[in-house]
Amino acid sequence: MIYKASKKEKTKRKCVIGIEGKIETPEYDDFLEGSFIIFDTPNLFHTIAIRNGEMFLVEVEIKEE
């Protein structure tokens, strides 16, 4: 399962992408409203996140173990 997760700690929100319960990205302030997880290949996807007012293209590769 792949998911976007967010958690509010005190006054700051932390957002990450997880795969099978494991965090796969650094923490971001938020995800761009209306953004989706878009698959480019069966094992590579991307979305848009925001940190300190900057937008980032977040790409994640799913590695088989």
C-alpha positions as MATLAB code, in Angstrom:
seq = 'MIYKASKKEKTKRKCVIGIEGKIETPEYDDFLEGSFIIFDTPNLFHTIAIRNGEMFLVEVEIKEE';
ca = [
       0.000    0.000    0.000;
       1.269    3.465   -0.913;
      -0.097    6.465    0.959;
       0.356   10.132    1.807;
       0.386   10.701    5.553;
       0.348   13.842    7.653;
       0.623   14.486   11.359;
       0.313   17.711   13.301;
       2.889   18.194   16.052;
       2.202   21.263   18.188;
       1.867   24.002   15.554;
       3.767   22.286   12.725;
       2.391   19.730   10.295;
       4.621   16.941    8.968;
       3.836   15.122    5.709;
       5.497   12.033    4.215;
       4.879    9.245    1.699;
       4.901    5.682    2.976;
       5.031    2.262    1.355;
       3.896   -0.769    3.357;
       4.251    1.180    6.619;
       7.801    2.414    5.906;
       8.447    6.140    5.393;
      10.051    6.684    1.988;
      10.471   10.488    1.805;
      11.807   13.371    3.870;
       9.258   15.400    5.828;
       7.376   18.165    4.039;
       5.040   20.884    5.326;
       2.179   19.821    3.071;
       1.228   18.245   -0.232;
       0.005   20.527   -2.999;
      -3.776   20.671   -2.700;
      -5.350   18.411   -5.290;
      -2.083   16.634   -6.092;
      -2.131   12.905   -6.706;
       0.364   10.073   -6.624;
       1.144    9.576  -10.332;
       2.807    6.364  -11.540;
       5.398    6.851  -14.297;
       6.322    3.149  -14.424;
       5.149    0.167  -12.341;
       7.851    0.909   -9.747;
       8.283    4.725   -9.993;
       5.814    7.430   -8.970;
       5.773   11.132   -8.181;
       3.737   13.853   -6.474;
       4.181   17.524   -5.478;
       5.022   18.589   -1.911;
       5.696   21.918   -0.193;
       8.409   22.807    2.332;
       9.201   26.332    3.583;
       7.075   27.845    0.810;
       8.921   25.963   -1.964;
       7.359   23.281   -4.174;
       9.183   20.002   -4.731;
       8.711   17.207   -7.225;
       8.874   14.108   -5.023;
       9.857   10.952   -6.911;
       9.841    7.557   -5.228;
      11.187    4.312   -6.649;
       9.735    1.084   -5.277;
      12.575   -1.369   -4.747;
      11.913   -5.082   -4.580;
      13.437   -6.842   -1.589;
];
